[in-house]
Each structure stands twice: as structure tokens, then as C-alpha cells.
CSV table of N, CA and C in Angstrom, one decimal:
chain,number,residue,atom,x,y,z
A,1,UNK,N,15.2,-0.5,-30.9
A,1,UNK,CA,15.0,0.8,-30.3
A,1,UNK,C,13.7,0.8,-29.5
A,2,UNK,N,13.7,1.3,-28.3
A,2,UNK,CA,12.5,1.3,-27.5
A,2,UNK,C,11.7,2.5,-27.8
A,3,UNK,N,10.5,2.3,-28.1
A,3,UNK,CA,9.6,3.4,-28.3
A,3,UNK,C,8.5,3.4,-27.2
A,4,UNK,N,8.5,4.5,-26.5
A,4,UNK,CA,7.5,4.5,-25.4
A,4,UNK,C,6.5,5.6,-25.8
A,5,UNK,N,5.2,5.2,-25.6
A,5,UNK,CA,4.2,6.2,-25.7
A,5,UNK,C,3.2,5.9,-24.6
A,6,UNK,N,2.7,7.0,-24.1
A,6,UNK,CA,1.7,6.9,-23.0
A,6,UNK,C,0.3,6.9,-23.6
A,7,UNK,N,-0.4,5.8,-23.5
A,7,UNK,CA,-1.7,5.7,-24.0
A,7,UNK,C,-2.7,6.5,-23.0
A,8,UNK,N,-3.8,6.8,-23.5
A,8,UNK,CA,-4.8,7.5,-22.7
A,8,UNK,C,-5.2,6.6,-21.5
A,9,UNK,N,-5.3,5.3,-21.7
A,9,UNK,CA,-5.7,4.4,-20.6
A,9,UNK,C,-4.6,4.4,-19.6
A,10,UNK,N,-3.4,4.3,-20.0
A,10,UNK,CA,-2.2,4.3,-19.1
A,10,UNK,C,-2.2,5.6,-18.3
A,11,UNK,N,-2.4,6.7,-19.0
A,11,UNK,CA,-2.4,8.0,-18.3
A,11,UNK,C,-3.5,8.0,-17.2
A,12,UNK,N,-4.7,7.5,-17.5
A,12,UNK,CA,-5.8,7.5,-16.6
A,12,UNK,C,-5.4,6.6,-15.4
A,13,UNK,N,-4.8,5.4,-15.7
A,13,UNK,CA,-4.4,4.5,-14.6
A,13,UNK,C,-3.4,5.2,-13.6
A,14,UNK,N,-2.4,5.9,-14.2
A,14,UNK,CA,-1.4,6.5,-13.4
A,14,UNK,C,-2.0,7.6,-12.6
A,15,UNK,N,-2.9,8.5,-13.2
A,15,UNK,CA,-3.5,9.5,-12.4
A,15,UNK,C,-4.4,9.0,-11.3
A,16,UNK,N,-5.1,7.9,-11.6
A,16,UNK,CA,-5.9,7.3,-10.6
A,16,UNK,C,-5.1,6.7,-9.4
A,17,UNK,N,-4.0,6.1,-9.8
A,17,UNK,CA,-3.1,5.5,-8.8
A,17,UNK,C,-2.5,6.5,-7.9
A,18,UNK,N,-2.0,7.6,-8.4
A,18,UNK,CA,-1.5,8.7,-7.7
A,18,UNK,C,-2.5,9.4,-6.8
A,19,UNK,N,-3.7,9.6,-7.4
A,19,UNK,CA,-4.7,10.3,-6.6
A,19,UNK,C,-5.2,9.4,-5.4
A,20,UNK,N,-5.5,8.2,-5.6
A,20,UNK,CA,-5.9,7.3,-4.5
A,20,UNK,C,-4.8,7.1,-3.5
A,21,UNK,N,-3.6,7.0,-3.9
A,21,UNK,CA,-2.4,6.9,-3.0
A,21,UNK,C,-2.3,8.1,-2.1
A,22,UNK,N,-2.4,9.3,-2.7
A,22,UNK,CA,-2.3,10.6,-1.9
A,22,UNK,C,-3.4,10.7,-0.9
A,23,UNK,N,-4.6,10.3,-1.3
A,23,UNK,CA,-5.8,10.4,-0.4
A,23,UNK,C,-5.5,9.4,0.8
A,24,UNK,N,-5.0,8.2,0.5
A,24,UNK,CA,-4.8,7.2,1.5
A,24,UNK,C,-3.6,7.7,2.5
A,25,UNK,N,-2.6,8.3,1.9
A,25,UNK,CA,-1.5,8.8,2.7
A,25,UNK,C,-1.9,9.9,3.6
A,26,UNK,N,-2.7,10.8,3.0
A,26,UNK,CA,-3.2,11.9,3.8
A,26,UNK,C,-4.2,11.4,5.0
A,27,UNK,N,-4.9,10.4,4.7
A,27,UNK,CA,-5.8,9.8,5.7
A,27,UNK,C,-5.2,8.9,6.7
A,28,UNK,N,-4.0,8.4,6.4
A,28,UNK,CA,-3.4,7.4,7.3
A,28,UNK,C,-3.2,7.9,8.7
A,29,UNK,N,-2.7,9.1,8.9
A,29,UNK,CA,-2.5,9.5,10.3
A,29,UNK,C,-3.8,9.5,11.2
A,30,UNK,N,-4.9,9.6,10.6
A,30,UNK,CA,-6.2,9.6,11.3
A,30,UNK,C,-6.4,8.2,11.9
A,31,UNK,N,-6.0,7.2,11.2
A,31,UNK,CA,-6.2,5.8,11.7
A,31,UNK,C,-4.9,5.3,12.3
A,32,UNK,N,-3.8,5.4,11.6
A,32,UNK,CA,-2.6,4.8,12.1
A,32,UNK,C,-1.9,5.5,13.3
A,33,UNK,N,-2.0,6.8,13.3
A,33,UNK,CA,-1.3,7.6,14.4
A,33,UNK,C,-1.9,7.2,15.7
A,34,UNK,N,-3.2,7.2,15.9
A,34,UNK,CA,-3.7,6.8,17.2
A,34,UNK,C,-3.5,5.3,17.5
A,35,UNK,N,-3.5,4.5,16.5
A,35,UNK,CA,-3.2,3.0,16.7
A,35,UNK,C,-1.8,2.8,17.2
A,36,UNK,N,-0.8,3.5,16.6
A,36,UNK,CA,0.6,3.4,17.1
A,36,UNK,C,0.7,4.0,18.5
A,37,UNK,N,0.1,5.1,18.8
A,37,UNK,CA,0.2,5.8,20.1
A,37,UNK,C,-0.5,4.9,21.2
A,38,UNK,N,-1.6,4.3,20.9
A,38,UNK,CA,-2.3,3.5,21.9
A,38,UNK,C,-1.7,2.1,22.1
A,39,UNK,N,-1.2,1.5,21.0
A,39,UNK,CA,-0.7,0.1,21.1
A,39,UNK,C,0.8,0.0,21.5
A,40,UNK,N,1.6,1.0,21.2
A,40,UNK,CA,3.0,1.0,21.5
A,40,UNK,C,3.3,0.6,23.0
A,41,UNK,N,2.7,1.3,24.0
A,41,UNK,CA,2.9,0.9,25.4
A,41,UNK,C,2.5,-0.5,25.7
A,42,UNK,N,1.5,-1.1,25.0
A,42,UNK,CA,1.0,-2.4,25.3
A,42,UNK,C,1.7,-3.5,24.5
A,43,UNK,N,2.0,-3.2,23.3
A,43,UNK,CA,2.6,-4.3,22.4
A,43,UNK,C,4.1,-4.2,22.2
A,44,UNK,N,4.7,-3.1,22.6
A,44,UNK,CA,6.1,-2.9,22.4
A,44,UNK,C,6.6,-3.1,21.0
A,45,UNK,N,7.6,-4.1,20.9
A,45,UNK,CA,8.2,-4.3,19.6
A,45,UNK,C,7.3,-4.8,18.5
A,46,UNK,N,6.2,-5.4,18.9
A,46,UNK,CA,5.3,-5.9,17.8
A,46,UNK,C,4.2,-4.9,17.3
A,47,UNK,N,4.3,-3.7,17.9
A,47,UNK,CA,3.3,-2.7,17.5
A,47,UNK,C,3.3,-2.5,16.0
A,48,UNK,N,4.5,-2.3,15.4
A,48,UNK,CA,4.6,-2.0,14.0
A,48,UNK,C,4.0,-3.1,13.2
A,49,UNK,N,4.2,-4.3,13.5
A,49,UNK,CA,3.6,-5.4,12.7
A,49,UNK,C,2.1,-5.5,12.9
A,50,UNK,N,1.6,-5.3,14.1
A,50,UNK,CA,0.1,-5.4,14.3
A,50,UNK,C,-0.6,-4.3,13.5
A,51,UNK,N,-0.1,-3.0,13.7
A,51,UNK,CA,-0.7,-1.9,13.1
A,51,UNK,C,-0.6,-2.0,11.5
A,52,UNK,N,0.6,-2.4,11.0
A,52,UNK,CA,0.7,-2.5,9.6
A,52,UNK,C,-0.2,-3.7,9.0
A,53,UNK,N,-0.3,-4.8,9.7
A,53,UNK,CA,-1.2,-5.8,9.2
A,53,UNK,C,-2.7,-5.3,9.2
A,54,UNK,N,-3.1,-4.7,10.3
A,54,UNK,CA,-4.4,-4.1,10.3
A,54,UNK,C,-4.6,-3.1,9.2
A,55,UNK,N,-3.6,-2.3,8.9
A,55,UNK,CA,-3.7,-1.3,7.9
A,55,UNK,C,-3.8,-2.0,6.5
A,56,UNK,N,-3.0,-3.1,6.3
A,56,UNK,CA,-3.1,-3.8,5.1
A,56,UNK,C,-4.5,-4.4,4.9
A,57,UNK,N,-5.0,-5.0,5.9
A,57,UNK,CA,-6.3,-5.6,5.8
A,57,UNK,C,-7.5,-4.6,5.5
A,58,UNK,N,-7.4,-3.5,6.2
A,58,UNK,CA,-8.6,-2.6,6.2
A,58,UNK,C,-8.3,-1.4,5.3
A,59,UNK,N,-7.1,-1.1,4.8
A,59,UNK,CA,-6.9,0.0,3.9
A,59,UNK,C,-6.3,-0.5,2.6
A,60,UNK,N,-5.2,-1.2,2.6
A,60,UNK,CA,-4.5,-1.6,1.4
A,60,UNK,C,-5.3,-2.5,0.5
A,61,UNK,N,-5.9,-3.5,1.1
A,61,UNK,CA,-6.8,-4.5,0.3
A,61,UNK,C,-8.0,-3.7,-0.3
A,62,UNK,N,-8.8,-3.0,0.4
A,62,UNK,CA,-9.9,-2.3,-0.2
A,62,UNK,C,-9.4,-1.2,-1.2
A,63,UNK,N,-8.3,-0.6,-0.9
A,63,UNK,CA,-7.8,0.4,-1.8
A,63,UNK,C,-7.4,-0.2,-3.2
A,64,UNK,N,-6.7,-1.4,-3.1
A,64,UNK,CA,-6.3,-2.1,-4.4
A,64,UNK,C,-7.6,-2.5,-5.1
A,65,UNK,N,-8.6,-3.0,-4.4
A,65,UNK,CA,-9.8,-3.4,-5.1
A,65,UNK,C,-10.5,-2.2,-5.7
A,66,UNK,N,-10.6,-1.1,-5.0
A,66,UNK,CA,-11.2,0.2,-5.5
A,66,UNK,C,-10.4,0.7,-6.7
A,67,UNK,N,-9.1,0.6,-6.6
A,67,UNK,CA,-8.3,1.1,-7.8
A,67,UNK,C,-8.6,0.3,-9.0
A,68,UNK,N,-8.6,-1.0,-8.9
A,68,UNK,CA,-8.8,-1.9,-10.1
A,68,UNK,C,-10.2,-1.7,-10.6
A,69,UNK,N,-11.2,-1.6,-9.7
A,69,UNK,CA,-12.6,-1.4,-10.1
A,69,UNK,C,-12.8,-0.1,-10.9
A,70,UNK,N,-12.2,1.0,-10.3
A,70,UNK,CA,-12.4,2.3,-10.9
A,70,UNK,C,-11.6,2.4,-12.2
A,71,UNK,N,-10.4,1.8,-12.2
A,71,UNK,CA,-9.5,1.8,-13.4
A,71,UNK,C,-10.2,1.0,-14.5
A,72,UNK,N,-10.8,-0.1,-14.2
A,72,UNK,CA,-11.5,-0.9,-15.2
A,72,UNK,C,-12.7,-0.1,-15.8
A,73,UNK,N,-13.4,0.5,-15.0
A,73,UNK,CA,-14.6,1.3,-15.5
A,73,UNK,C,-14.2,2.5,-16.2
A,74,UNK,N,-13.1,3.2,-15.8
A,74,UNK,CA,-12.6,4.4,-16.4
A,74,UNK,C,-11.7,4.2,-17.6
A,75,UNK,N,-10.8,3.3,-17.5
A,75,UNK,CA,-9.8,3.2,-18.6
A,75,UNK,C,-9.9,1.9,-19.3
A,76,UNK,N,-10.8,1.0,-18.9
A,76,UNK,CA,-11.0,-0.3,-19.6
A,76,UNK,C,-10.4,-1.4,-18.8
A,77,UNK,N,-10.7,-2.6,-19.1
A,77,UNK,CA,-10.2,-3.7,-18.3
A,77,UNK,C,-8.7,-3.9,-18.4
A,78,UNK,N,-8.1,-4.3,-17.4
A,78,UNK,CA,-6.6,-4.5,-17.4
A,78,UNK,C,-6.4,-5.9,-18.0
A,79,UNK,N,-5.2,-6.1,-18.6
A,79,UNK,CA,-4.8,-7.4,-19.1
A,79,UNK,C,-4.8,-8.4,-17.9
A,80,UNK,N,-4.3,-8.0,-16.7
A,80,UNK,CA,-4.2,-8.8,-15.6
A,80,UNK,C,-4.6,-8.0,-14.3
A,81,UNK,N,-5.7,-8.3,-13.7
A,81,UNK,CA,-6.2,-7.5,-12.6
A,81,UNK,C,-5.2,-7.5,-11.4
A,82,UNK,N,-4.7,-8.7,-11.1
A,82,UNK,CA,-3.7,-8.8,-10.0
A,82,UNK,C,-2.5,-8.0,-10.2
A,83,UNK,N,-2.0,-8.1,-11.5
A,83,UNK,CA,-0.8,-7.3,-11.8
A,83,UNK,C,-1.1,-5.8,-11.8
A,84,UNK,N,-2.3,-5.4,-12.2
A,84,UNK,CA,-2.7,-4.0,-12.1
A,84,UNK,C,-2.7,-3.5,-10.7
A,85,UNK,N,-3.3,-4.3,-9.8
A,85,UNK,CA,-3.3,-4.0,-8.4
A,85,UNK,C,-1.9,-3.9,-7.8
A,86,UNK,N,-1.0,-4.7,-8.2
A,86,UNK,CA,0.4,-4.7,-7.8
A,86,UNK,C,1.1,-3.4,-8.3
A,87,UNK,N,0.8,-3.0,-9.5
A,87,UNK,CA,1.4,-1.8,-10.0
A,87,UNK,C,0.9,-0.6,-9.2
A,88,UNK,N,-0.4,-0.6,-8.8
A,88,UNK,CA,-0.9,0.4,-7.9
A,88,UNK,C,-0.2,0.4,-6.6
A,89,UNK,N,-0.1,-0.8,-6.0
A,89,UNK,CA,0.6,-0.9,-4.7
A,89,UNK,C,2.0,-0.4,-4.7
A,90,UNK,N,2.7,-0.7,-5.8
A,90,UNK,CA,4.1,-0.2,-6.0
A,90,UNK,C,4.1,1.3,-6.0
A,91,UNK,N,3.2,1.9,-6.7
A,91,UNK,CA,3.0,3.3,-6.8
A,91,UNK,C,2.8,3.9,-5.4
A,92,UNK,N,1.9,3.2,-4.7
A,92,UNK,CA,1.5,3.6,-3.3
A,92,UNK,C,2.7,3.6,-2.4
A,93,UNK,N,3.4,2.4,-2.4
A,93,UNK,CA,4.6,2.3,-1.6
A,93,UNK,C,5.7,3.3,-1.9
A,94,UNK,N,5.9,3.6,-3.2
A,94,UNK,CA,6.9,4.6,-3.6
A,94,UNK,C,6.5,6.0,-3.0
A,95,UNK,N,5.3,6.3,-3.2
A,95,UNK,CA,4.8,7.6,-2.6
A,95,UNK,C,4.9,7.7,-1.1
A,96,UNK,N,4.6,6.6,-0.4
A,96,UNK,CA,4.8,6.5,1.0
A,96,UNK,C,6.3,6.8,1.4
A,97,UNK,N,7.2,6.1,0.7
A,97,UNK,CA,8.6,6.3,1.0
A,97,UNK,C,9.1,7.7,0.7
A,98,UNK,N,8.5,8.3,-0.4
A,98,UNK,CA,8.9,9.7,-0.7
A,98,UNK,C,8.4,10.6,0.4
A,99,UNK,N,7.2,10.4,0.9
A,99,UNK,CA,6.7,11.2,2.0
A,99,UNK,C,7.6,11.1,3.2
A,100,UNK,N,7.9,9.8,3.6
A,100,UNK,CA,8.8,9.6,4.7
A,100,UNK,C,10.1,10.3,4.6
A,101,UNK,N,10.7,10.2,3.4
A,101,UNK,CA,12.0,10.8,3.1
A,101,UNK,C,11.9,12.3,3.2
A,102,UNK,N,10.8,12.9,2.8
A,102,UNK,CA,10.6,14.3,2.7
A,102,UNK,C,10.0,14.9,4.0
A,103,UNK,N,9.7,14.0,5.0
A,103,UNK,CA,9.1,14.5,6.2
A,103,UNK,C,9.9,15.6,7.0
A,104,UNK,N,11.2,15.5,7.0
A,104,UNK,CA,11.9,16.6,7.7
A,104,UNK,C,11.7,18.0,7.1
A,105,UNK,N,11.3,18.1,5.9
A,105,UNK,CA,11.2,19.3,5.1
A,105,UNK,C,9.9,20.1,5.5
A,106,UNK,N,8.9,19.5,6.0
A,106,UNK,CA,7.6,20.1,6.1
A,106,UNK,C,6.8,19.5,7.2
A,107,UNK,N,6.1,20.3,8.0
A,107,UNK,CA,5.3,19.7,9.1
A,107,UNK,C,4.1,18.8,8.6
A,108,UNK,N,3.5,19.2,7.5
A,108,UNK,CA,2.4,18.4,6.9
A,108,UNK,C,2.9,17.0,6.5
A,109,UNK,N,4.1,17.0,5.8
A,109,UNK,CA,4.7,15.8,5.4
A,109,UNK,C,5.1,14.9,6.6
A,110,UNK,N,5.6,15.6,7.6
A,110,UNK,CA,6.0,14.8,8.8
A,110,UNK,C,4.7,14.2,9.5
A,111,UNK,N,3.6,14.9,9.5
A,111,UNK,CA,2.3,14.4,10.0
A,111,UNK,C,1.9,13.2,9.1
A,112,UNK,N,1.9,13.3,7.8
A,112,UNK,CA,1.5,12.2,6.9
A,112,UNK,C,2.5,11.0,7.1
A,113,UNK,N,3.7,11.3,7.4
A,113,UNK,CA,4.7,10.2,7.5
A,113,UNK,C,4.7,9.6,8.9
A,114,UNK,N,3.8,10.1,9.8
A,114,UNK,CA,3.7,9.6,11.1
A,114,UNK,C,5.0,9.7,11.9
A,115,UNK,N,5.7,10.8,11.7
A,115,UNK,CA,7.0,11.1,12.2
A,115,UNK,C,7.0,11.0,13.8
A,116,UNK,N,5.9,11.2,14.4
A,116,UNK,CA,5.8,11.3,15.9
A,116,UNK,C,5.6,9.9,16.5
A,117,UNK,N,5.2,8.9,15.6
A,117,UNK,CA,5.0,7.5,16.2
A,117,UNK,C,5.7,6.4,15.5
A,118,UNK,N,5.7,6.5,14.1
A,118,UNK,CA,6.3,5.4,13.3
A,118,UNK,C,7.8,5.1,13.7
A,119,UNK,N,8.6,6.1,13.7
A,119,UNK,CA,10.1,5.8,14.0
A,119,UNK,C,10.3,5.1,15.3
A,120,UNK,N,9.5,5.5,16.3
A,120,UNK,CA,9.6,4.9,17.7
A,120,UNK,C,9.2,3.4,17.6
A,121,UNK,N,8.2,3.1,16.8
A,121,UNK,CA,7.8,1.7,16.6
A,121,UNK,C,8.8,0.9,15.9
A,122,UNK,N,9.4,1.5,14.9
A,122,UNK,CA,10.5,0.8,14.1
A,122,UNK,C,11.7,0.5,15.1
A,123,UNK,N,12.1,1.6,15.8
A,123,UNK,CA,13.3,1.4,16.7
A,123,UNK,C,13.0,0.4,17.8
A,124,UNK,N,11.8,0.4,18.3
A,124,UNK,CA,11.5,-0.6,19.4
A,124,UNK,C,11.6,-2.0,18.8
A,125,UNK,N,11.1,-2.2,17.6
A,125,UNK,CA,11.1,-3.6,17.0
A,125,UNK,C,12.5,-4.0,16.7
A,126,UNK,N,13.3,-3.1,16.1
A,126,UNK,CA,14.7,-3.4,15.7
A,126,UNK,C,15.5,-3.7,17.0
A,127,UNK,N,15.3,-3.0,18.0
A,127,UNK,CA,16.1,-3.2,19.3
A,127,UNK,C,15.7,-4.5,19.9
A,128,UNK,N,14.4,-4.8,20.0
A,128,UNK,CA,14.0,-6.0,20.8
A,128,UNK,C,14.2,-7.2,20.0
A,129,UNK,N,14.0,-7.2,18.7
A,129,UNK,CA,14.0,-8.4,17.8
A,129,UNK,C,15.4,-8.7,17.2
A,130,UNK,N,16.2,-7.6,17.1
A,130,UNK,CA,17.5,-7.8,16.4
A,130,UNK,C,17.3,-7.6,14.9
A,131,UNK,N,18.4,-7.2,14.2
A,131,UNK,CA,18.2,-6.9,12.8
A,131,UNK,C,17.7,-8.0,11.9
A,132,UNK,N,18.2,-9.2,12.2
A,132,UNK,CA,17.8,-10.3,11.3
A,132,UNK,C,16.3,-10.7,11.4
A,133,UNK,N,15.9,-10.9,12.7
A,133,UNK,CA,14.5,-11.2,12.9
A,133,UNK,C,13.6,-10.1,12.4
A,134,UNK,N,14.0,-8.8,12.7
A,134,UNK,CA,13.2,-7.7,12.2
A,134,UNK,C,13.1,-7.7,10.7
A,135,UNK,N,14.2,-7.9,10.0
A,135,UNK,CA,14.2,-8.0,8.5
A,135,UNK,C,13.3,-9.1,8.0
A,136,UNK,N,13.4,-10.3,8.6
A,136,UNK,CA,12.6,-11.4,8.2
A,136,UNK,C,11.1,-11.1,8.3
A,137,UNK,N,10.7,-10.5,9.5
A,137,UNK,CA,9.3,-10.1,9.7
A,137,UNK,C,8.8,-9.0,8.7
A,138,UNK,N,9.7,-8.1,8.4
A,138,UNK,CA,9.3,-7.0,7.5
A,138,UNK,C,9.2,-7.7,6.1
A,139,UNK,N,10.1,-8.5,5.7
A,139,UNK,CA,9.9,-9.2,4.4
A,139,UNK,C,8.6,-10.0,4.3
A,140,UNK,N,8.3,-10.7,5.4
A,140,UNK,CA,7.1,-11.5,5.4
A,140,UNK,C,5.9,-10.6,5.3
A,141,UNK,N,5.9,-9.5,6.0
A,141,UNK,CA,4.8,-8.5,5.9
A,141,UNK,C,4.6,-8.0,4.5
A,142,UNK,N,5.7,-7.7,3.8
A,142,UNK,CA,5.6,-7.1,2.5
A,142,UNK,C,5.0,-8.2,1.5
A,143,UNK,N,5.5,-9.4,1.7
A,143,UNK,CA,4.9,-10.5,0.9
A,143,UNK,C,3.4,-10.6,1.1
A,144,UNK,N,3.0,-10.6,2.4
A,144,UNK,CA,1.6,-10.7,2.8
A,144,UNK,C,0.8,-9.5,2.2
A,145,UNK,N,1.3,-8.3,2.3
A,145,UNK,CA,0.7,-7.1,1.8
A,145,UNK,C,0.5,-7.2,0.3
A,146,UNK,N,1.5,-7.6,-0.4
A,146,UNK,CA,1.5,-7.7,-1.9
A,146,UNK,C,0.5,-8.7,-2.3
A,147,UNK,N,0.5,-9.9,-1.6
A,147,UNK,CA,-0.5,-10.9,-1.9
A,147,UNK,C,-1.9,-10.5,-1.7
A,148,UNK,N,-2.1,-9.8,-0.6
A,148,UNK,CA,-3.4,-9.2,-0.2
A,148,UNK,C,-3.9,-8.2,-1.3
A,149,UNK,N,-3.0,-7.4,-1.7
A,149,UNK,CA,-3.4,-6.3,-2.7
A,149,UNK,C,-3.6,-7.0,-4.1
A,150,UNK,N,-2.9,-8.0,-4.4
A,150,UNK,CA,-3.2,-8.7,-5.7
A,150,UNK,C,-4.6,-9.3,-5.6
A,151,UNK,N,-4.9,-9.9,-4.5
A,151,UNK,CA,-6.3,-10.5,-4.3
A,151,UNK,C,-7.3,-9.3,-4.4
A,152,UNK,N,-7.0,-8.2,-3.8
A,152,UNK,CA,-7.9,-7.0,-3.9
A,152,UNK,C,-8.1,-6.6,-5.3
A,153,UNK,N,-7.1,-6.7,-6.2
A,153,UNK,CA,-7.3,-6.4,-7.6
A,153,UNK,C,-8.3,-7.4,-8.2
A,154,UNK,N,-8.2,-8.6,-7.9
A,154,UNK,CA,-9.1,-9.6,-8.5
A,154,UNK,C,-10.5,-9.3,-8.0
A,155,UNK,N,-10.7,-9.0,-6.7
A,155,UNK,CA,-12.0,-8.6,-6.2
A,155,UNK,C,-12.5,-7.4,-6.9
A,156,UNK,N,-11.7,-6.3,-7.0
A,156,UNK,CA,-12.1,-5.1,-7.7
A,156,UNK,C,-12.6,-5.4,-9.1
A,157,UNK,N,-11.8,-6.2,-9.8
A,157,UNK,CA,-12.2,-6.5,-11.2
A,157,UNK,C,-13.5,-7.3,-11.2
A,158,UNK,N,-13.7,-8.2,-10.3
A,158,UNK,CA,-15.0,-9.0,-10.3
A,158,UNK,C,-16.1,-8.1,-9.9
A,159,UNK,N,-15.9,-7.1,-9.1
A,159,UNK,CA,-17.0,-6.2,-8.7
A,159,UNK,C,-17.5,-5.3,-9.9
A,160,UNK,N,-16.7,-5.2,-10.9
A,160,UNK,CA,-17.2,-4.4,-12.1
A,160,UNK,C,-18.1,-5.2,-13.0
A,161,UNK,N,-18.3,-6.5,-12.6
A,161,UNK,CA,-19.1,-7.3,-13.4
A,161,UNK,C,-18.4,-8.0,-14.6
A,162,UNK,N,-17.1,-7.8,-14.7
A,162,UNK,CA,-16.3,-8.4,-15.8
A,162,UNK,C,-16.0,-9.8,-15.3
A,163,UNK,N,-15.7,-10.7,-16.3
A,163,UNK,CA,-15.3,-12.0,-15.9
A,163,UNK,C,-13.9,-12.2,-16.2
A,164,UNK,N,-13.3,-13.0,-15.3
A,164,UNK,CA,-11.9,-13.4,-15.5
A,164,UNK,C,-11.8,-14.6,-16.5
A,165,UNK,N,-10.8,-14.5,-17.3
A,165,UNK,CA,-10.6,-15.6,-18.2
A,165,UNK,C,-9.4,-16.4,-17.8
A,166,UNK,N,-9.4,-17.7,-18.1
A,166,UNK,CA,-8.3,-18.5,-17.8
A,166,UNK,C,-7.8,-19.2,-19.1
A,167,UNK,N,-6.5,-19.5,-19.1
A,167,UNK,CA,-6.0,-20.2,-20.2
A,167,UNK,C,-6.6,-21.6,-20.4
A,168,UNK,N,-6.7,-22.0,-21.6
A,168,UNK,CA,-7.3,-23.4,-21.8
A,168,UNK,C,-6.5,-24.4,-21.1
A,169,UNK,N,-7.2,-25.3,-20.5
A,169,UNK,CA,-6.6,-26.4,-19.7
A,169,UNK,C,-6.3,-26.1,-18.3
A,170,UNK,N,-6.6,-24.9,-17.8
A,170,UNK,CA,-6.4,-24.5,-16.4
A,170,UNK,C,-7.6,-24.8,-15.6
């Protein structure tokens, strides 16, 4: 029989992940909206990939590092810093998808979902590249972003002054 209990540390990690995600989602239009608007006429179908890679480098990576550092200091060290960062990233992605899905319901959510620029970039990429190439590039971006965020978790953990341990013989 499965017994689930939410420890105080887990509750703190969840609260921190949701709070940081919501701050990043609310701030995204300030950075990404203008980037999409300015780059779409110049880069066409590759706009989505360029903007998302820049966003991963300058927002997702530092955000994952910040999450793990703050979670380590507030809730204690994670068993695995990279996995902790990936759990944060998954939370972040789910909240982004929920905001995109709920965008038609509210002007603020539509603003946060970049409803005025993001769909045009997706449509341009799908039309110009075709569904298979588009899907492969999106898959590659997701793998890149997740790898980057896992590395961010390791950096965040290291910034707290904690040491990483390795298994004997590694």
C-alpha cells in the first residue's frame, strides 16, 4: 500500500518551485515578447528556436541554479541536485503549458502566454520546416533545455558551499 506524506522540506521545495516559475512566467513577456516581435521578420521560421535557446541560456539555466541554491538553503540539501533542478524545470514547463492553455480565458494570461507573438512563430516554423523537421528540432531543444537546467542545478548546489559526493570508484 502506498503511503504518501508531504514532508516540510518537500512542501518548501514545491512552494519555491511554483513561486519562481510564476515570477519567470510573468516576466517572460518583457524579454521574450520583444525578441519574437523583432526577430520574426528577420529570422522567419527559426525565430522560435533562437528565442527559446536564448531564453534557456539566460533564464532557465539561472532559474534552475537559483531554485536549487535557495531550496538547499531553505529546505536542506537535495539527494541529487540535477534531479532537483529537473523537477523544478518540469514544474515550470507544466505551469507554462497551463498558462498557454488558459490564455483564451483572460487577457493577462494571454499576455503571459505571448499569445500575440508565440503562435505566429510556431506556425511559421511548422509551415517552413514541415512537421517532422519541426518535431525533431523541438525535441532537440527540449533535451538541450533539460540538460542545461540539470547543469544549473549542479551550479546552484555548488554555490551554496555544499560539496557533491560521488560513489566510490567514480
